[in-house]
Short mmCIF file of C-alpha atoms and ligand atoms in Angstrom, two decimals:
data_model
loop_
_atom_site.label_atom_id
_atom_site.label_comp_id
_atom_site.label_asym_id
_atom_site.label_seq_id
_atom_site.Cartn_x
_atom_site.Cartn_y
_atom_site.Cartn_z
CA MET L 1 9.81 -3.21 37.20
CA ASN L 2 8.90 -6.62 38.00
CA LYS L 3 11.15 -8.43 35.32
CA ILE L 4 9.94 -12.35 34.62
CA SER L 5 13.18 -14.61 33.43
CA LEU L 6 13.29 -17.28 31.10
CA LYS L 7 16.10 -20.08 32.46
CA ARG L 8 19.10 -19.48 30.77
CA CYS L 9 21.34 -22.99 28.94
CA LYS L 10 24.24 -23.64 30.78
CA SER L 11 26.31 -23.84 27.19
CA ASN L 12 25.54 -20.49 26.80
CA PRO L 13 26.47 -19.12 24.49
CA LEU L 14 25.87 -21.62 22.24
CA LEU L 15 27.45 -20.29 19.27
CA THR L 16 30.43 -17.91 19.05
CA SER L 17 32.74 -16.50 16.19
CA GLU L 18 35.20 -18.69 17.63
CA ASP L 19 33.60 -21.82 16.41
CA ILE L 20 32.98 -20.70 12.73
CA PRO L 21 35.24 -22.04 10.45
CA TYR L 22 35.42 -18.68 8.48
CA PRO L 23 35.77 -15.05 8.96
CA SER L 24 33.51 -14.16 11.98
CA ASN L 25 33.37 -11.62 14.29
CA GLN L 26 29.80 -11.88 14.85
CA VAL L 27 27.28 -14.79 15.16
CA PHE L 28 24.08 -13.78 16.56
CA ASN L 29 19.95 -13.35 15.63
CA ALA L 30 19.83 -16.99 14.22
CA GLY L 31 16.89 -18.78 12.94
CA VAL L 32 15.99 -22.21 14.46
CA THR L 33 13.61 -25.35 13.79
CA LYS L 34 13.63 -28.88 13.20
CA PHE L 35 13.63 -30.10 10.03
CA ASN L 36 14.20 -33.70 8.84
CA SER L 37 14.55 -35.10 12.42
CA LYS L 38 17.28 -32.93 13.27
CA TYR L 39 17.39 -28.91 14.34
CA ILE L 40 18.77 -26.40 12.39
CA MET L 41 19.96 -23.03 13.16
CA VAL L 42 20.66 -20.69 10.11
CA PHE L 43 22.69 -17.79 11.97
CA ARG L 44 23.42 -14.05 10.64
CA ASN L 45 27.86 -14.29 10.64
CA ASP L 46 28.74 -10.17 10.30
CA TYR L 47 32.57 -10.03 9.51
CA GLY L 48 35.51 -7.56 7.97
CA ARG L 49 35.22 -5.49 11.27
CA SER L 50 36.27 -6.76 15.27
CA GLN L 51 36.07 -4.34 18.13
CA LYS L 52 39.53 -2.99 17.87
CA ASP L 53 38.70 -1.72 14.35
CA PHE L 54 35.73 0.73 15.81
CA LEU L 55 38.14 1.86 18.45
CA ARG L 56 40.79 2.09 15.37
CA CYS L 57 38.23 4.14 13.28
CA GLU L 58 37.15 6.51 16.56
CA VAL L 59 40.49 7.46 17.22
CA ALA L 60 41.45 7.94 13.33
CA GLY L 61 38.06 9.89 13.08
CA LEU L 62 36.83 7.64 10.50
CA GLY L 63 33.02 6.97 10.27
CA TRP L 64 32.07 3.23 11.07
CA PRO L 65 34.16 0.11 9.58
CA VAL L 66 32.48 -1.76 7.07
CA THR L 67 30.96 -4.57 7.69
CA LYS L 68 29.92 -7.53 5.96
CA THR L 69 27.43 -10.03 6.63
CA ASN L 70 26.76 -13.88 5.12
CA LEU L 71 24.15 -16.42 6.61
CA GLY L 72 25.80 -19.61 8.13
CA LEU L 73 24.57 -23.20 8.38
CA ALA L 74 24.44 -25.21 11.83
CA PHE L 75 23.08 -28.87 12.57
CA SER L 76 22.71 -30.05 15.98
CA ASP L 77 20.98 -33.61 17.51
CA ASP L 78 20.16 -32.21 20.77
CA GLY L 79 19.90 -28.31 20.37
CA ILE L 80 22.35 -27.78 22.56
CA ASN L 81 25.73 -29.03 21.33
CA TRP L 82 25.95 -27.68 17.20
CA SER L 83 28.22 -28.43 14.69
CA VAL L 84 28.74 -25.66 11.62
CA ASP L 85 29.09 -26.12 7.92
CA PRO L 86 32.44 -25.38 6.64
CA GLU L 87 30.55 -22.55 3.66
CA PRO L 88 27.97 -19.77 4.60
CA CYS L 89 24.30 -20.64 3.00
CA PHE L 90 23.29 -18.09 1.89
CA SER L 91 24.34 -14.19 0.71
CA ILE L 92 23.25 -11.64 -2.11
CA GLU L 93 25.68 -9.22 -2.72
CA THR L 94 24.72 -7.27 -5.70
CA ASP L 95 24.77 -3.28 -7.02
CA GLU L 96 21.95 -2.92 -5.49
CA ILE L 97 21.86 -5.36 -2.12
CA GLN L 98 24.29 -4.77 -0.09
CA ARG L 99 23.67 -7.79 2.88
CA VAL L 100 21.14 -10.67 3.80
CA TYR L 101 20.58 -10.89 7.91
CA ASP L 102 18.38 -11.88 10.79
CA PRO L 103 17.11 -15.05 9.07
CA ARG L 104 13.92 -16.97 10.32
CA LEU L 105 13.11 -20.42 9.99
CA THR L 106 9.67 -21.68 9.61
CA VAL L 107 8.51 -25.24 8.46
CA ILE L 108 5.51 -25.66 6.35
CA ASP L 109 4.58 -28.72 4.89
CA ARG L 110 7.47 -30.04 4.91
CA ARG L 111 9.57 -27.54 3.04
CA CYS L 112 11.26 -24.78 4.70
CA TYR L 113 10.94 -21.21 4.47
CA MET L 114 13.41 -18.34 5.32
CA CYS L 115 12.21 -15.03 6.11
CA PHE L 116 15.46 -12.30 5.98
CA ALA L 117 16.15 -8.33 6.55
CA VAL L 118 17.82 -7.20 2.93
CA ASP L 119 19.65 -3.78 3.47
CA THR L 120 19.38 -2.29 0.03
CA LYS L 121 20.78 0.82 -1.37
CA HIS L 122 17.27 1.99 -1.87
CA GLY L 123 15.85 1.08 1.55
CA VAL L 124 15.53 -2.37 3.79
CA ARG L 125 13.28 -5.19 2.06
CA GLY L 126 11.79 -8.17 4.19
CA GLY L 127 12.77 -11.37 1.60
CA ILE L 128 11.21 -14.98 1.93
CA ALA L 129 12.86 -17.84 0.54
CA VAL L 130 12.05 -21.42 0.38
CA THR L 131 14.27 -24.64 0.68
CA ASP L 132 14.60 -28.11 0.53
CA ASP L 133 18.09 -28.85 1.70
CA PHE L 134 19.59 -25.62 2.69
CA ASP L 135 21.99 -25.48 -0.30
CA LYS L 136 19.37 -24.40 -3.00
CA PHE L 137 17.34 -20.93 -1.64
CA GLU L 138 14.18 -20.32 -4.69
CA ILE L 139 13.30 -16.30 -3.33
CA LEU L 140 9.39 -16.35 -3.58
CA HIS L 141 9.19 -12.24 -2.24
CA MET L 142 10.68 -8.98 -1.68
CA THR L 143 8.46 -6.81 -0.11
CA VAL L 144 9.35 -2.59 -0.78
CA PRO L 145 11.01 -0.57 1.11
CA ASP L 146 11.22 -0.21 4.52
CA ASN L 147 9.94 -3.48 5.62
CA ARG L 148 11.71 -6.20 8.23
CA ASN L 149 11.32 -8.86 10.50
CA MET L 150 9.07 -10.61 8.83
CA VAL L 151 7.79 -14.35 10.32
CA LEU L 152 5.83 -16.76 8.96
CA PHE L 153 3.18 -19.08 10.94
CA PRO L 154 3.55 -22.40 10.67
CA GLU L 155 0.57 -23.57 8.94
CA LYS L 156 -1.18 -21.76 6.18
CA ILE L 157 -4.82 -20.74 8.02
CA ASN L 158 -8.03 -20.52 6.07
CA GLY L 159 -6.23 -21.91 3.38
CA GLU L 160 -3.67 -18.67 3.40
CA PHE L 161 0.21 -18.16 4.22
CA ILE L 162 0.37 -15.55 7.88
CA ARG L 163 3.22 -13.27 8.19
CA LEU L 164 3.95 -11.13 10.90
CA GLU L 165 6.17 -7.65 9.72
CA ARG L 166 7.38 -4.67 10.86
CA PRO L 167 7.39 -1.86 8.51
CA PHE L 168 8.85 1.57 9.67
CA PRO L 169 6.97 4.46 8.97
CA VAL L 170 9.13 7.22 8.65
CA TYR L 171 6.40 10.09 8.11
CA GLY L 172 3.83 9.14 9.82
CA ARG L 173 4.66 7.72 12.96
CA PRO L 174 8.62 9.17 13.43
CA GLU L 175 7.75 9.89 16.97
CA ASN L 176 10.56 7.86 18.96
CA GLU L 177 10.33 5.44 15.82
CA ALA L 178 6.63 4.01 17.12
CA PHE L 179 7.47 0.97 14.74
CA ASP L 180 4.38 -1.39 15.20
CA ILE L 181 3.66 -5.07 14.34
CA TRP L 182 1.63 -5.82 11.22
CA LEU L 183 -0.04 -8.99 9.24
CA SER L 184 -0.76 -10.35 6.07
CA SER L 185 -1.99 -12.78 4.43
CA SER L 186 -1.08 -14.63 0.97
CA LEU L 187 -2.49 -17.81 -0.82
CA ASP L 188 1.03 -18.93 -2.93
CA CYS L 189 3.97 -16.93 -0.41
CA LYS L 190 4.71 -14.75 -3.37
CA TYR L 191 1.73 -12.28 -3.31
CA TRP L 192 0.82 -10.95 0.09
CA GLY L 193 -2.08 -8.38 0.84
CA LYS L 194 -5.22 -7.75 3.29
CA HIS L 195 -2.37 -6.62 5.67
CA ARG L 196 -3.68 -5.40 9.07
CA LEU L 197 -2.31 -3.77 11.94
CA LEU L 198 -1.67 -6.51 14.80
CA LEU L 199 -0.16 -4.26 17.92
CA GLY L 200 0.47 -0.56 18.01
CA ALA L 201 3.65 0.11 19.88
CA GLU L 202 1.79 1.92 22.49
CA ASP L 203 0.20 -0.88 23.58
CA VAL L 204 3.88 -2.62 24.48
CA SER L 205 3.65 -1.45 28.29
CA PHE L 206 7.81 -1.70 28.50
CA SER L 207 8.69 -0.45 25.51
CA ASN L 208 8.83 3.40 25.02
CA CYS L 209 9.94 2.86 21.25
CA LYS L 210 9.54 0.37 18.45
CA ILE L 211 8.32 -3.58 18.83
CA GLY L 212 8.54 -5.96 16.10
CA PRO L 213 8.19 -9.74 15.88
CA ALA L 214 10.85 -12.37 16.97
CA ALA L 215 10.69 -15.84 16.59
CA PRO L 216 7.38 -17.31 14.23
CA PRO L 217 4.56 -18.48 16.06
CA VAL L 218 4.45 -21.60 17.81
CA LYS L 219 0.68 -23.60 17.76
CA THR L 220 -0.26 -24.72 21.73
CA GLU L 221 -3.69 -25.61 22.64
CA LYS L 222 -4.88 -21.84 23.99
CA GLY L 223 -2.96 -20.15 20.62
CA TRP L 224 -0.49 -18.94 18.70
CA LEU L 225 2.45 -18.05 21.04
CA THR L 226 3.96 -15.68 19.40
CA THR L 227 7.97 -13.72 20.74
CA ILE L 228 8.01 -10.01 20.29
CA HIS L 229 11.22 -8.03 20.37
CA ALA L 230 10.44 -4.46 22.09
CA VAL L 231 12.98 -1.76 22.23
CA GLU L 232 13.17 1.03 25.45
CA LYS L 233 15.16 3.93 24.98
CA VAL L 234 17.33 4.96 28.22
CA ASP L 235 19.06 8.12 29.13
CA ARG L 236 22.27 6.47 29.88
CA GLU L 237 24.72 4.93 27.49
CA ILE L 238 24.61 1.32 27.12
CA TYR L 239 28.33 -0.80 26.35
CA ALA L 240 28.65 -0.77 22.73
CA TRP L 241 31.44 -1.18 20.67
CA HIS L 242 30.10 2.14 19.24
CA ARG L 243 29.17 5.15 21.00
CA ASN L 244 25.85 6.62 21.50
CA TRP L 245 24.11 3.26 22.21
CA ASN L 246 21.20 4.06 24.82
CA LYS L 247 18.24 1.31 23.88
CA ILE L 248 17.94 -1.82 25.29
CA TYR L 249 15.73 -4.76 23.53
CA TYR L 250 13.61 -7.30 25.47
CA GLY L 251 11.86 -11.09 24.61
CA GLY L 252 8.29 -10.39 25.07
CA ILE L 253 5.45 -13.04 24.79
CA MET L 254 1.41 -12.98 23.61
CA LEU L 255 -1.20 -15.35 22.10
CA LEU L 256 -2.87 -14.96 19.04
CA ASP L 257 -6.54 -16.82 18.17
CA LEU L 258 -5.62 -20.01 16.39
CA ASN L 259 -8.33 -19.27 13.49
CA ASP L 260 -8.25 -15.70 12.93
CA PRO L 261 -3.92 -15.01 14.39
CA SER L 262 -5.34 -10.99 13.44
CA LYS L 263 -6.76 -11.06 16.99
CA ILE L 264 -4.58 -11.15 19.97
CA ILE L 265 -6.37 -13.33 22.80
CA ALA L 266 -3.33 -11.89 25.85
CA MET L 267 -0.59 -10.55 26.15
CA CYS L 268 2.30 -10.57 28.98
CA ASN L 269 2.90 -6.85 29.80
CA GLU L 270 6.38 -7.60 31.32
CA PRO L 271 9.07 -8.90 29.24
CA ALA L 272 9.39 -12.23 29.00
CA LEU L 273 13.51 -12.21 28.27
CA VAL L 274 15.61 -9.29 29.62
CA PRO L 275 19.19 -8.97 29.38
CA GLU L 276 20.77 -9.43 32.53
CA LEU L 277 24.03 -11.87 31.98
CA PRO L 278 27.14 -10.42 30.95
CA TYR L 279 27.28 -11.97 27.32
CA GLU L 280 23.85 -10.05 27.18
CA LYS L 281 25.31 -6.77 28.17
CA GLU L 282 28.38 -7.19 26.68
CA GLY L 283 29.29 -6.97 23.01
CA PHE L 284 28.76 -4.98 19.60
CA ARG L 285 25.55 -3.28 21.36
CA GLY L 286 24.85 -4.38 24.70
CA GLU L 287 21.64 -4.83 26.93
CA VAL L 288 20.03 -6.23 23.54
CA VAL L 289 18.38 -10.31 23.43
CA PHE L 290 16.42 -11.09 20.60
CA PRO L 291 14.63 -14.36 19.94
CA GLY L 292 14.68 -15.73 16.22
CA GLY L 293 13.36 -19.42 17.10
CA MET L 294 11.29 -21.18 18.59
CA ILE L 295 10.57 -24.47 19.57
CA LEU L 296 8.21 -26.86 21.93
CA GLU L 297 9.25 -30.11 22.88
CA GLU L 298 7.10 -33.04 23.25
CA SER L 299 7.92 -33.03 26.97
CA GLY L 300 6.43 -29.03 27.14
CA GLU L 301 9.93 -27.51 27.30
CA MET L 302 9.86 -24.22 25.03
CA LYS L 303 13.15 -23.68 23.75
CA ILE L 304 13.68 -19.94 22.66
CA TYR L 305 16.57 -19.33 20.88
CA TYR L 306 18.34 -15.63 21.05
CA GLY L 307 20.63 -13.57 19.36
CA ALA L 308 22.55 -11.97 22.80
CA ALA L 309 24.60 -8.34 22.90
CA ASP L 310 24.72 -8.83 18.63
CA THR L 311 27.50 -10.97 19.09
CA VAL L 312 26.95 -14.14 20.18
CA GLU L 313 23.80 -16.65 19.57
CA CYS L 314 21.84 -18.30 23.22
CA LEU L 315 19.21 -20.61 24.46
CA ALA L 316 16.84 -19.97 27.30
CA THR L 317 13.78 -22.70 28.14
CA ALA L 318 10.66 -22.68 29.63
CA HIS L 319 7.99 -25.01 30.26
CA VAL L 320 5.12 -23.92 27.79
CA ASP L 321 2.29 -24.22 30.06
CA GLU L 322 4.26 -21.37 32.19
CA LEU L 323 4.37 -19.13 29.56
CA LEU L 324 0.98 -19.33 28.65
CA LYS L 325 0.31 -18.78 32.46
CA LEU L 326 2.37 -15.15 32.04
CA CYS L 327 0.24 -14.25 28.86
CA GLU L 328 -3.41 -14.83 30.48
CA ASN L 329 -2.03 -13.09 33.49
CA TYR L 330 -2.38 -9.89 31.61
CA LYS L 331 -5.61 -10.70 29.15
CA LEU L 332 -6.66 -7.87 26.43
C1 LIG P 1 18.64 -3.29 14.74
C2 LIG P 1 18.56 -4.86 14.15
C3 LIG P 1 18.66 -5.94 14.67
C4 LIG P 1 19.89 -5.56 15.80
C5 LIG P 1 18.83 -4.69 16.76
C6 LIG P 1 19.73 -4.36 17.92
O1 LIG P 1 18.04 -2.25 14.11
O2 LIG P 1 19.79 -4.41 12.77
O3 LIG P 1 19.28 -7.30 14.19
O4 LIG P 1 19.86 -6.93 16.77
O5 LIG P 1 19.02 -3.47 15.75
O6 LIG P 1 21.21 -3.67 17.12
#
């Protein structure tokens, strides 16, 4: 495969567990946006088990060590140097809900919406909350299981909120976890409908497994530039803190119609982001890159924030025109 690579930020990783002033083992899969002229990051913070705990449990023949997750908050003036708030900003733990993770941020009409995944005793659900200050969050919606990787478009289209999502139909499409990307609409962000298939896993040439949304879409002159994550299962064991890890996660890009985002205009048929650096290849799960936030600067620079190896948070950049050209090379 002729792999295209985005330019990695020299300060990578931008955020690691060492930067976190409360218990932390892995900091990754963050949502990032610009809000009230600051860069804001809400990151996934996994804690309560280190690489040593995995080894200890494996040697003792125990199962996986218990993981806990909360969402942390960080601010930045330049998108590169981050200050982390002293306390996590969001978590839900009840008898039913085990944890909230993989936040995605989208500013719509000057309010910040956060999509997230929720592990519950009865399956994985997608949640949407809204906040004005990252202190108080109002939960607007929770899907039925199993669904996750939801992202919102940054403006209403024809009067409707639009989201991308990735249900996992384990009976309907069990073959190698062939899970697809769907699109839904809502008038109030609480009640969702008009569910449509956007992209089937079989249509992504660099995936032989599941795909899903990644960072929320960004508006460009040519269409909505949209990242996806795409998984390739391989016949070798990949470096990880646990056994039997054999999935490579790539970042892909596609372009959706501005007025009707259920139409794919073009898609790059090679991954735009491929795990290749040590911090992307080694960690809790090696060879995982997972974009979660994308910011288009006035200069035309696109900042793509991504979790690497499920362990640290990183940044890669490209000019928006290069990304559009990559898409246009492969019109559907
Ligand atoms: C998915 C999610 C992501 C994670 C990825 C790779 O199923 O759990 O949060 O980054 O696996 O481990």
